[in-house]
Amino acid sequence: MKIGELSQRTDTPVRMLRYYEEQGLIHSERLPNGYRSYEAYVVDRVRQVRGLLEVGLPTRIIKQILPCLDSSREIYLPYVTPDMIATLEHERDRMAEKIECLTKNHRAINDYLEAVSHEIRAS
Amino acid sequence: MKIGELSQRTDTPVRMLRYYEEQGLIHSERLPNGYRSYEAYVVDRVRQVRGLLEVGLPTRIIKQILPCLDSSREIYLPYVTPDMIATLEHERDRMAEKIECLTKNHRAINDYLEAVSHEIRAS
DNA sequence: TCAATGTGTGACATTAGTGTGAGGGTCAAG
DNA sequence: CTTGACCCTCACACTAATGTCACACATTGA
């Protein structure tokens, strides 16, 4: 799949796809003519990346998290440094905090909207 | 409370407190000497704001969400425009998506860390 | 073959949040 | 009264993500 199709399928500007590659978040082969060529799994990968960006993670961290998401359950211990583990634990905990924050605010907005709609019906 | 104390209590750089005020997210009175003076509730407000910033909401949106979080349950309908409601509904839905994304990734990281720690024990 | 479309690289601009420093008042403790 | 800590405003810088434009080559279809 070439970059245009990937862009469509992930609803992501071409510019960003090249940027993510530059940041080491996705990988592409090259066709003989120099065009980027992506394997199918990259579609999901891009969606993943975008999701994480949306919730405020920088590419630097996303890059470190990605290995956790590779369904291939092979873990090469030598590459898993204690430093890496610490980062992951930290990010995991931050995620938990974020989930809590979002949940709380999500509920608040919902309650508010409900109250408003009652007001409207009453008026 | 002056800005220094607020800064400490919220673990937020003074610079940012002034920025949030500029963006209309928090309010301050002024002492006779020109110093900012905050009421106690602002501490929570700042924490709220920071939480929302962390999960990727821009100040523009946060400003619109804040009224939902004022526990004073007074809703002045005339100020609640349909436009405003649409925004809130949209943000609420986006939050739900984010929660889902975070939850999924949080679990993935956790699973990974667990797998790693098993590997380590086995080696 | 020509035009339109897709792709490549590179450079510059923009936006938001944040850092940092200059220059100048306030105030309390020594 | 002076020193040090705190506050003020203003301005410039930085980073990350993203937009945009210029210019060149590739591909494809009329």
GROMACS .gro file of C-alpha atoms (C1' of nucleotides) in nm:
model
  306
    1MET     CA    1   0.000   0.000   0.000
    2LYS     CA    2   0.131   0.344  -0.091
    3ILE     CA    3   0.116   0.648   0.126
    4GLY     CA    4  -0.198   0.790  -0.029
    5GLU     CA    5  -0.402   0.486   0.052
    6LEU     CA    6  -0.264   0.469   0.402
    7SER     CA    7  -0.355   0.831   0.443
    8GLN     CA    8  -0.713   0.764   0.339
    9ARG     CA    9  -0.752   0.452   0.544
   10THR     CA   10  -0.626   0.621   0.859
   11ASP     CA   11  -0.769   0.964   0.790
   12THR     CA   12  -0.425   1.109   0.843
   13PRO     CA   13  -0.248   1.373   0.635
   14VAL     CA   14   0.034   1.237   0.425
   15ARG     CA   15   0.256   1.491   0.588
   16MET     CA   16   0.197   1.330   0.926
   17LEU     CA   17   0.269   0.981   0.802
   18ARG     CA   18   0.610   1.091   0.689
   19TYR     CA   19   0.658   1.265   1.019
   20TYR     CA   20   0.569   0.955   1.219
   21GLU     CA   21   0.819   0.761   1.016
   22GLU     CA   22   1.083   1.021   1.083
   23GLN     CA   23   1.008   0.982   1.453
   24GLY     CA   24   1.048   0.608   1.426
   25LEU     CA   25   0.685   0.525   1.495
   26ILE     CA   26   0.608   0.347   1.173
   27HIS     CA   27   0.812   0.168   0.913
   28SER     CA   28   0.802   0.161   0.536
   29GLU     CA   29   0.976  -0.022   0.260
   30ARG     CA   30   1.063   0.152  -0.062
   31LEU     CA   31   0.941   0.058  -0.407
   32PRO     CA   32   1.193   0.062  -0.690
   33ASN     CA   33   1.082   0.412  -0.778
   34GLY     CA   34   1.141   0.543  -0.429
   35TYR     CA   35   0.778   0.549  -0.320
   36ARG     CA   36   0.702   0.434   0.032
   37SER     CA   37   0.530   0.099   0.060
   38TYR     CA   38   0.345  -0.004   0.374
   39GLU     CA   39   0.235  -0.341   0.497
   40ALA     CA   40  -0.123  -0.383   0.604
   41TYR     CA   41  -0.056  -0.385   0.977
   42VAL     CA   42   0.064  -0.028   0.957
   43VAL     CA   43  -0.294   0.089   0.931
   44ASP     CA   44  -0.361  -0.022   1.286
   45ARG     CA   45  -0.031   0.109   1.399
   46VAL     CA   46  -0.108   0.454   1.272
   47ARG     CA   47  -0.446   0.453   1.442
   48GLN     CA   48  -0.276   0.351   1.762
   49VAL     CA   49  -0.025   0.629   1.732
   50ARG     CA   50  -0.290   0.889   1.666
   51GLY     CA   51  -0.490   0.774   1.962
   52LEU     CA   52  -0.194   0.806   2.190
   53LEU     CA   53  -0.106   1.147   2.053
   54GLU     CA   54  -0.460   1.261   2.119
   55VAL     CA   55  -0.438   1.169   2.481
   56GLY     CA   56  -0.128   1.377   2.517
   57LEU     CA   57   0.162   1.139   2.483
   58PRO     CA   58   0.463   1.272   2.295
   59THR     CA   59   0.614   1.070   2.012
   60ARG     CA   60   0.919   1.004   2.225
   61ILE     CA   61   0.710   0.809   2.473
   62ILE     CA   62   0.489   0.648   2.215
   63LYS     CA   63   0.798   0.504   2.057
   64GLN     CA   64   0.884   0.335   2.382
   65ILE     CA   65   0.535   0.205   2.434
   66LEU     CA   66   0.491   0.052   2.093
   67PRO     CA   67   0.687  -0.265   2.168
   68CYS     CA   68   0.423  -0.348   2.427
   69LEU     CA   69   0.159  -0.344   2.162
   70ASP     CA   70   0.320  -0.576   1.918
   71SER     CA   71   0.101  -0.877   1.949
   72SER     CA   72   0.396  -1.096   1.875
   73ARG     CA   73   0.448  -1.206   2.228
   74GLU     CA   74   0.820  -1.241   2.200
   75ILE     CA   75   1.012  -1.058   2.465
   76TYR     CA   76   1.382  -1.033   2.421
   77LEU     CA   77   1.497  -0.972   2.771
   78PRO     CA   78   1.837  -0.832   2.683
   79TYR     CA   79   1.663  -0.543   2.512
   80VAL     CA   80   1.438  -0.474   2.806
   81THR     CA   81   1.646  -0.246   3.022
   82PRO     CA   82   1.546  -0.162   3.378
   83ASP     CA   83   1.535   0.194   3.262
   84MET     CA   84   1.280   0.100   3.001
   85ILE     CA   85   1.070  -0.080   3.255
   86ALA     CA   86   1.072   0.219   3.482
   87THR     CA   87   0.949   0.436   3.200
   88LEU     CA   88   0.671   0.197   3.118
   89GLU     CA   89   0.559   0.170   3.477
   90HIS     CA   90   0.558   0.544   3.502
   91GLU     CA   91   0.357   0.588   3.187
   92ARG     CA   92   0.116   0.320   3.292
   93ASP     CA   93   0.051   0.505   3.615
   94ARG     CA   94   0.009   0.834   3.438
   95MET     CA   95  -0.240   0.670   3.210
   96ALA     CA   96  -0.436   0.554   3.508
   97GLU     CA   97  -0.446   0.910   3.637
   98LYS     CA   98  -0.561   1.034   3.303
   99ILE     CA   99  -0.833   0.777   3.283
  100GLU     CA  100  -0.955   0.887   3.621
  101CYS     CA  101  -0.948   1.252   3.524
  102LEU     CA  102  -1.129   1.190   3.199
  103THR     CA  103  -1.388   0.971   3.360
  104LYS     CA  104  -1.464   1.231   3.621
  105ASN     CA  105  -1.498   1.510   3.369
  106HIS     CA  106  -1.689   1.298   3.127
  107ARG     CA  107  -1.944   1.233   3.393
  108ALA     CA  108  -1.957   1.598   3.493
  109ILE     CA  109  -2.026   1.709   3.140
  110ASN     CA  110  -2.286   1.445   3.101
  111ASP     CA  111  -2.462   1.544   3.421
  112TYR     CA  112  -2.453   1.903   3.315
  113LEU     CA  113  -2.598   1.830   2.974
  114GLU     CA  114  -2.870   1.628   3.133
  115ALA     CA  115  -2.955   1.906   3.374
  116VAL     CA  116  -2.966   2.153   3.091
  117SER     CA  117  -3.198   1.938   2.886
  118HIS     CA  118  -3.430   1.913   3.184
  119GLU     CA  119  -3.425   2.288   3.222
  120ILE     CA  120  -3.512   2.327   2.860
  121ARG     CA  121  -3.802   2.089   2.882
  122ALA     CA  122  -3.927   2.267   3.193
  123SER     CA  123  -3.918   2.610   3.035
  124MET     CA  124  -0.368   3.339   4.893
  125LYS     CA  125  -0.096   3.490   4.675
  126ILE     CA  126   0.042   3.337   4.361
  127GLY     CA  127   0.343   3.178   4.527
  128GLU     CA  128   0.132   2.973   4.760
  129LEU     CA  129  -0.105   2.874   4.486
  130SER     CA  130   0.193   2.766   4.283
  131GLN     CA  131   0.317   2.544   4.563
  132ARG     CA  132  -0.019   2.397   4.646
  133THR     CA  133  -0.086   2.305   4.286
  134ASP     CA  134   0.268   2.224   4.189
  135THR     CA  135   0.237   2.462   3.899
  136PRO     CA  136   0.488   2.721   3.779
  137VAL     CA  137   0.385   3.075   3.855
  138ARG     CA  138   0.425   3.149   3.489
  139MET     CA  139   0.151   2.904   3.407
  140LEU     CA  140  -0.090   3.043   3.663
  141ARG     CA  141  -0.065   3.381   3.500
  142TYR     CA  142  -0.109   3.217   3.162
  143TYR     CA  143  -0.422   3.034   3.271
  144GLU     CA  144  -0.563   3.362   3.395
  145GLU     CA  145  -0.483   3.526   3.064
  146GLN     CA  146  -0.673   3.245   2.894
  147GLY     CA  147  -0.968   3.303   3.122
  148LEU     CA  148  -0.942   2.974   3.306
  149ILE     CA  149  -0.895   3.109   3.655
  150HIS     CA  150  -0.977   3.434   3.825
  151SER     CA  151  -0.788   3.652   4.069
  152GLU     CA  152  -0.857   3.962   4.268
  153ARG     CA  153  -0.586   4.220   4.316
  154LEU     CA  154  -0.446   4.336   4.646
  155PRO     CA  155  -0.391   4.708   4.694
  156ASN     CA  156  -0.031   4.661   4.591
  157GLY     CA  157  -0.119   4.491   4.265
  158TYR     CA  158  -0.044   4.137   4.377
  159ARG     CA  159  -0.285   3.869   4.264
  160SER     CA  160  -0.505   3.723   4.536
  161TYR     CA  161  -0.679   3.391   4.496
  162GLU     CA  162  -0.969   3.237   4.677
  163ALA     CA  163  -0.931   2.889   4.812
  164TYR     CA  164  -1.141   2.717   4.549
  165VAL     CA  165  -0.892   2.816   4.284
  166VAL     CA  166  -0.661   2.541   4.404
  167ASP     CA  167  -0.903   2.278   4.283
  168ARG     CA  168  -0.974   2.470   3.971
  169VAL     CA  169  -0.607   2.476   3.878
  170ARG     CA  170  -0.576   2.104   3.937
  171GLN     CA  171  -0.876   2.050   3.717
  172VAL     CA  172  -0.730   2.263   3.443
  173ARG     CA  173  -0.399   2.084   3.452
  174GLY     CA  174  -0.567   1.749   3.437
  175LEU     CA  175  -0.760   1.850   3.131
  176LEU     CA  176  -0.452   1.994   2.965
  177GLU     CA  177  -0.268   1.669   3.029
  178VAL     CA  178  -0.530   1.471   2.846
  179GLY     CA  179  -0.493   1.691   2.547
  180LEU     CA  180  -0.768   1.949   2.573
  181PRO     CA  181  -0.674   2.298   2.459
  182THR     CA  182  -0.746   2.593   2.686
  183ARG     CA  183  -1.013   2.711   2.445
  184ILE     CA  184  -1.218   2.400   2.511
  185ILE     CA  185  -1.137   2.382   2.879
  186LYS     CA  186  -1.279   2.728   2.915
  187GLN     CA  187  -1.607   2.605   2.774
  188ILE     CA  188  -1.613   2.299   2.991
  189LEU     CA  189  -1.548   2.474   3.319
  190PRO     CA  190  -1.904   2.592   3.371
  191CYS     CA  191  -2.007   2.227   3.388
  192LEU     CA  192  -1.778   2.176   3.681
  193ASP     CA  193  -1.895   2.460   3.895
  194SER     CA  194  -2.073   2.275   4.166
  195SER     CA  195  -2.314   2.561   4.200
  196ARG     CA  196  -2.595   2.394   4.021
  197GLU     CA  197  -2.737   2.709   3.877
  198ILE     CA  198  -2.788   2.698   3.505
  199TYR     CA  199  -2.874   3.020   3.336
  200LEU     CA  200  -3.041   2.898   3.025
  201PRO     CA  201  -3.004   3.219   2.827
  202TYR     CA  202  -2.630   3.173   2.843
  203VAL     CA  203  -2.648   2.814   2.727
  204THR     CA  204  -2.650   2.844   2.352
  205PRO     CA  205  -2.727   2.547   2.127
  206ASP     CA  206  -2.382   2.597   1.988
  207MET     CA  207  -2.237   2.555   2.333
  208ILE     CA  208  -2.434   2.239   2.389
  209ALA     CA  209  -2.311   2.095   2.064
  210THR     CA  210  -1.954   2.162   2.168
  211LEU     CA  211  -2.005   1.995   2.501
  212GLU     CA  212  -2.166   1.691   2.349
  213HIS     CA  213  -1.883   1.664   2.105
  214GLU     CA  214  -1.620   1.692   2.373
  215ARG     CA  215  -1.802   1.444   2.590
  216ASP     CA  216  -1.790   1.193   2.306
  217ARG     CA  217  -1.427   1.259   2.237
  218MET     CA  218  -1.356   1.201   2.602
  219ALA     CA  219  -1.527   0.867   2.583
  220GLU     CA  220  -1.306   0.773   2.292
  221LYS     CA  221  -0.999   0.882   2.480
  222ILE     CA  222  -1.097   0.683   2.783
  223GLU     CA  223  -1.134   0.379   2.566
  224CYS     CA  224  -0.797   0.434   2.403
  225LEU     CA  225  -0.623   0.490   2.732
  226THR     CA  226  -0.786   0.191   2.892
  227LYS     CA  227  -0.680  -0.034   2.611
  228ASN     CA  228  -0.323   0.086   2.615
  229HIS     CA  229  -0.303   0.086   2.990
  230ARG     CA  230  -0.398  -0.277   2.989
  231ALA     CA  231  -0.151  -0.357   2.713
  232ILE     CA  232   0.135  -0.200   2.902
  233ASN     CA  233   0.034  -0.375   3.217
  234ASP     CA  234   0.018  -0.711   3.044
  235TYR     CA  235   0.354  -0.650   2.891
  236LEU     CA  236   0.513  -0.556   3.220
  237GLU     CA  237   0.368  -0.862   3.379
  238ALA     CA  238   0.502  -1.084   3.103
  239VAL     CA  239   0.842  -0.927   3.140
  240SER     CA  240   0.853  -0.980   3.511
  241HIS     CA  241   0.768  -1.345   3.458
  242GLU     CA  242   1.047  -1.375   3.207
  243ILE     CA  243   1.286  -1.225   3.453
  244ARG     CA  244   1.186  -1.460   3.728
  245ALA     CA  245   1.221  -1.756   3.493
  246SER     CA  246   1.568  -1.662   3.378
  247DT     C1'  247   0.220   1.281  -2.581
  248DC     C1'  248  -0.008   1.578  -2.254
  249DA     C1'  249  -0.243   1.662  -1.836
  250DA     C1'  250  -0.367   1.523  -1.395
  251DT     C1'  251  -0.259   1.302  -1.000
  252DG     C1'  252   0.052   1.092  -0.666
  253DT     C1'  253   0.495   1.088  -0.453
  254DG     C1'  254   0.960   1.257  -0.299
  255DT     C1'  255   1.246   1.609  -0.039
  256DG     C1'  256   1.316   2.034   0.183
  257DA     C1'  257   1.214   2.459   0.390
  258DC     C1'  258   0.942   2.779   0.626
  259DA     C1'  259   0.521   2.909   0.912
  260DT     C1'  260   0.208   2.845   1.277
  261DT     C1'  261  -0.001   2.731   1.721
  262DA     C1'  262  -0.010   2.612   2.206
  263DG     C1'  263   0.199   2.537   2.605
  264DT     C1'  264   0.592   2.639   2.853
  265DG     C1'  265   1.067   2.827   2.993
  266DT     C1'  266   1.349   3.216   3.103
  267DG     C1'  267   1.526   3.658   3.177
  268DA     C1'  268   1.517   4.174   3.219
  269DG     C1'  269   1.382   4.563   3.479
  270DG     C1'  270   1.127   4.729   3.844
  271DG     C1'  271   0.809   4.758   4.259
  272DT     C1'  272   0.675   4.546   4.777
  273DC     C1'  273   0.760   4.388   5.206
  274DA     C1'  274   0.944   4.176   5.610
  275DA     C1'  275   1.351   4.057   5.882
  276DG     C1'  276   1.791   4.175   6.037
  277DC     C1'  277   1.819   5.105   5.567
  278DT     C1'  278   1.952   4.716   5.332
  279DT     C1'  279   1.901   4.249   5.185
  280DG     C1'  280   1.644   3.879   5.015
  281DA     C1'  281   1.229   3.682   4.885
  282DC     C1'  282   0.818   3.766   4.644
  283DC     C1'  283   0.547   3.999   4.301
  284DC     C1'  284   0.454   4.274   3.862
  285DT     C1'  285   0.477   4.318   3.328
  286DC     C1'  286   0.685   4.243   2.897
  287DA     C1'  287   0.936   4.009   2.570
  288DC     C1'  288   1.189   3.665   2.353
  289DA     C1'  289   1.285   3.157   2.294
  290DC     C1'  290   1.179   2.690   2.258
  291DT     C1'  291   0.944   2.242   2.146
  292DA     C1'  292   0.616   1.943   1.930
  293DA     C1'  293   0.276   1.869   1.621
  294DT     C1'  294   0.100   2.029   1.212
  295DG     C1'  295   0.012   2.316   0.780
  296DT     C1'  296   0.177   2.478   0.351
  297DC     C1'  297   0.442   2.570  -0.043
  298DA     C1'  298   0.799   2.490  -0.398
  299DC     C1'  299   1.012   2.203  -0.710
  300DA     C1'  300   1.108   1.757  -0.922
  301DC     C1'  301   1.008   1.294  -1.072
  302DA     C1'  302   0.662   0.886  -1.157
  303DT     C1'  303   0.245   0.696  -1.310
  304DT     C1'  304  -0.161   0.670  -1.550
  305DG     C1'  305  -0.531   0.768  -1.850
  306DA     C1'  306  -0.731   1.049  -2.240
   0.00000   0.00000   0.00000
